[in-house]
Amino acid sequence: MFEYLKEIWPTLWPTLAAIGVILAFVPFLGLYMTFIERKLAAYVQDRLGPNRVGPFGLFHAIADAIKLFLKEQTIPAHVYKLLYFIAPTFSLMTAMFALVVMPFGPVPTEYSSGFRYIVAPGIDIGILMMIAISSLSAYGIILGGWASNNKYSLYGAIRSCAQFISYEIPLGLSIIGIIAAAGSLNIEQIVAAQGGPFWNWNMFWQPVGLLVFFTSALAETNRLPFDLPECEQELVGGFHTEYGGIKFVLFFLAEYTHVITVSFLTSLLFFGGWHFPGLTGPVDSSLGGMLLRTFVLVFKVGMVVSFIMLLRWALPRFRFDQLMGLAWKGLIPLGLVNLLCVAVVLTFDLPKHLLSFTAIFIFVGSLISARQLQFTINRPRSAGRPSIAQTTSEVTI
Amino acid sequence: MTTTKKTKTVKWGDEPKLGWVEAMYLPAIVSGVATALKHAFSGKTTTRQYPEVEPTIPPNYRGVHRLNRDEAGRVKCVACYMCQTACPANCIEIIAAPAPKDDPKWKDRDKYPETFTIDELRCIYCGMCEEACPVDAIELTSIYDLTGLTRQEMIYDKEKLLSVYDQTVNSGNDPIRTNRGALGPASLEAPTAKQGPPPPGQGRHG
Ligand code: SF4
Ligand code: SF4
């Protein structure tokens, strides 16, 4: 036993170290993202935000955590006890599990010994596994909604279920274009394929793919404008209505972990990962290069996270039929068209950046189709009413 | 006589149709994000840092009560029960006593309040007591940050109400504001019966 351990130790410790880094950083990041989000919300709304505890209010997050941990653990009498306790842990577990194949720093395409910025390097189905795991996170929400034994929670859970199923399709479609171009499902390979000059980044030649991916990934995180499973105005708190204290924290942490995952994925798949003008080419293992690349990646991720947070305060929530309409009538056709264009470009070996121009045509085309759709949506509703052209009428009192 | 018929134009509204561009959401999203960004970086804030920066309270603010003193330093109140009667929240409690006749200090007064308590928790700060008082003895001040640890300490008695007067009268924020001076021996310039009450517009409530 001991001999065996000694034998595999050189390959074991980097994995353990990477797991340690993730386990240490993700809850901490989640904690501080709440703080950053509150600050950002305050600035957008011309307020100051939390500024009482510590310098610039930096310890508010810690105070929040202490408060939530010390809260009384109330268990409502009407819940299914077992599922009720499983749901939050399951939710967080699946969210963390998706991070296994996620490089959080530069990872060379060939296997190397020593510390690596990924738990499981060189997995050939990396991105596929990520999608599979992240769709599991619907289970946590559905379990929570079901176990709460509460109408509103169940509504939230059902909504999230429908939302997950719908948005998984455009999510997959938008990624296929990337996979086809890189010729690999391995995330490290996909990033390596974006090396070279910065216009090789996928965002520059697949802008439609980026749009579809980012929208549907945002929907998968259950955040505004897609936070129908927990919308406060309609469903009290949605699936986590009956949860409080530490159990609520787990749900919350799962949501923020999703945001981190989505931001990493967007940066890795579309924004060139750890590549930056002047920092291209294969990953070398010198400390400086590693740190610089890590910084580049983290910076990109930070930008995406801030953008997601900003969207929350800029956009109103979708109505449920609009949400479904957006996925089925908007994003899926758009994703298919994008996939078709990528396939054409790759099959006939056309220059990649032809796609940047086709993106314009795709946008115009979708404008036209959106216009058509609008006709069909508007017609029955305004049938019985005078239209805006004949708005005035004489009434005798 | 003919009945006049008024015609009125009624406007029927319909939600505006989305145009080609709006139907894609993208322009709206961009403008929404732009608005959010503009505010985020404008550096302006509407927040007031309260405990450090105190708000300016308008002079007619209705805060904690006080019982005014006359020039002799006695309580101005003549225990007429007007405020207690007027109070819609029933939070004033007065026990009147005849003024000590043998004391020369009190010889111009018939009655004075032996106890005068206001339950500040029950009060709705409507200012009716201030309006009702014929001798301008009870007033509301601009003290807004009234706090206490027990209910008992929020029931203000006569001494406490007088001390609120001593505290606030010279603070600049709360000059004596009900200077009607209309009735009663304790008011400053008691008008003779011929003069009658002051003409409207002279007092605060004119
Ligand atoms: S302010 Fe109104 S409620 Fe308060 S004591 Fe005076 S009359 Fe009563
Ligand atoms: S109305 Fe004025 S004088 Fe009469 S009891 Fe109240 S405070 Fe005293």
mmCIF file of N, CA and C and ligand atoms in Angstrom, chain B residues 67 77-83 94 116 133-135 137-138, ligand 2:
data_model
loop_
_atom_site.group_PDB
_atom_site.id
_atom_site.type_symbol
_atom_site.label_atom_id
_atom_site.label_comp_id
_atom_site.label_asym_id
_atom_site.label_seq_id
_atom_site.Cartn_x
_atom_site.Cartn_y
_atom_site.Cartn_z
ATOM 1 N N LEU B 67 -41.365 70.838 27.133
ATOM 2 C CA LEU B 67 -42.264 71.715 27.881
ATOM 3 C C LEU B 67 -41.530 73.029 28.085
ATOM 4 N N CYS B 77 -46.804 75.491 31.402
ATOM 5 C CA CYS B 77 -48.083 74.784 31.319
ATOM 6 C C CYS B 77 -49.002 75.181 32.467
ATOM 7 N N VAL B 78 -50.295 75.367 32.133
ATOM 8 C CA VAL B 78 -51.256 75.714 33.169
ATOM 9 C C VAL B 78 -52.194 74.551 33.472
ATOM 10 N N ALA B 79 -51.832 73.385 32.996
ATOM 11 C CA ALA B 79 -52.594 72.165 33.271
ATOM 12 C C ALA B 79 -54.047 72.301 32.863
ATOM 13 N N CYS B 80 -54.265 72.720 31.639
ATOM 14 C CA CYS B 80 -55.635 72.908 31.179
ATOM 15 C C CYS B 80 -56.185 71.669 30.489
ATOM 16 N N TYR B 81 -55.370 70.704 30.282
ATOM 17 C CA TYR B 81 -55.770 69.427 29.669
ATOM 18 C C TYR B 81 -56.148 69.550 28.198
ATOM 19 N N MET B 82 -55.903 70.660 27.598
ATOM 20 C CA MET B 82 -56.255 70.788 26.184
ATOM 21 C C MET B 82 -55.475 69.799 25.324
ATOM 22 N N CYS B 83 -54.196 69.697 25.592
ATOM 23 C CA CYS B 83 -53.372 68.814 24.768
ATOM 24 C C CYS B 83 -53.768 67.366 24.973
ATOM 25 N N ILE B 94 -51.745 63.996 32.361
ATOM 26 C CA ILE B 94 -51.449 65.146 33.209
ATOM 27 C C ILE B 94 -52.212 64.985 34.513
ATOM 28 N N PHE B 116 -46.622 65.349 34.407
ATOM 29 C CA PHE B 116 -46.907 65.535 32.987
ATOM 30 C C PHE B 116 -46.082 64.496 32.258
ATOM 31 N N CYS B 133 -52.423 73.815 22.607
ATOM 32 C CA CYS B 133 -52.000 74.482 23.827
ATOM 33 C C CYS B 133 -52.266 75.991 23.755
ATOM 34 N N PRO B 134 -53.015 76.535 24.702
ATOM 35 C CA PRO B 134 -53.339 77.961 24.662
ATOM 36 C C PRO B 134 -52.193 78.846 25.141
ATOM 37 N N VAL B 135 -51.233 78.284 25.835
ATOM 38 C CA VAL B 135 -50.173 79.130 26.391
ATOM 39 C C VAL B 135 -48.808 78.791 25.813
ATOM 40 N N ALA B 137 -47.125 76.108 25.762
ATOM 41 C CA ALA B 137 -46.260 75.430 26.720
ATOM 42 C C ALA B 137 -45.656 74.158 26.143
ATOM 43 N N ILE B 138 -46.376 73.521 25.253
ATOM 44 C CA ILE B 138 -45.851 72.252 24.725
ATOM 45 C C ILE B 138 -45.475 72.451 23.262
HETATM 46 S S1 SF4 C 2 -52.445 72.337 26.446
HETATM 47 FE FE1 SF4 C 2 -50.583 73.385 27.114
HETATM 48 S S2 SF4 C 2 -51.168 74.371 29.006
HETATM 49 FE FE2 SF4 C 2 -52.762 72.869 28.553
HETATM 50 S S3 SF4 C 2 -52.065 71.053 29.659
HETATM 51 FE FE3 SF4 C 2 -51.255 70.868 27.614
HETATM 52 S S4 SF4 C 2 -49.229 71.776 27.750
HETATM 53 FE FE4 SF4 C 2 -50.314 72.394 29.554
#
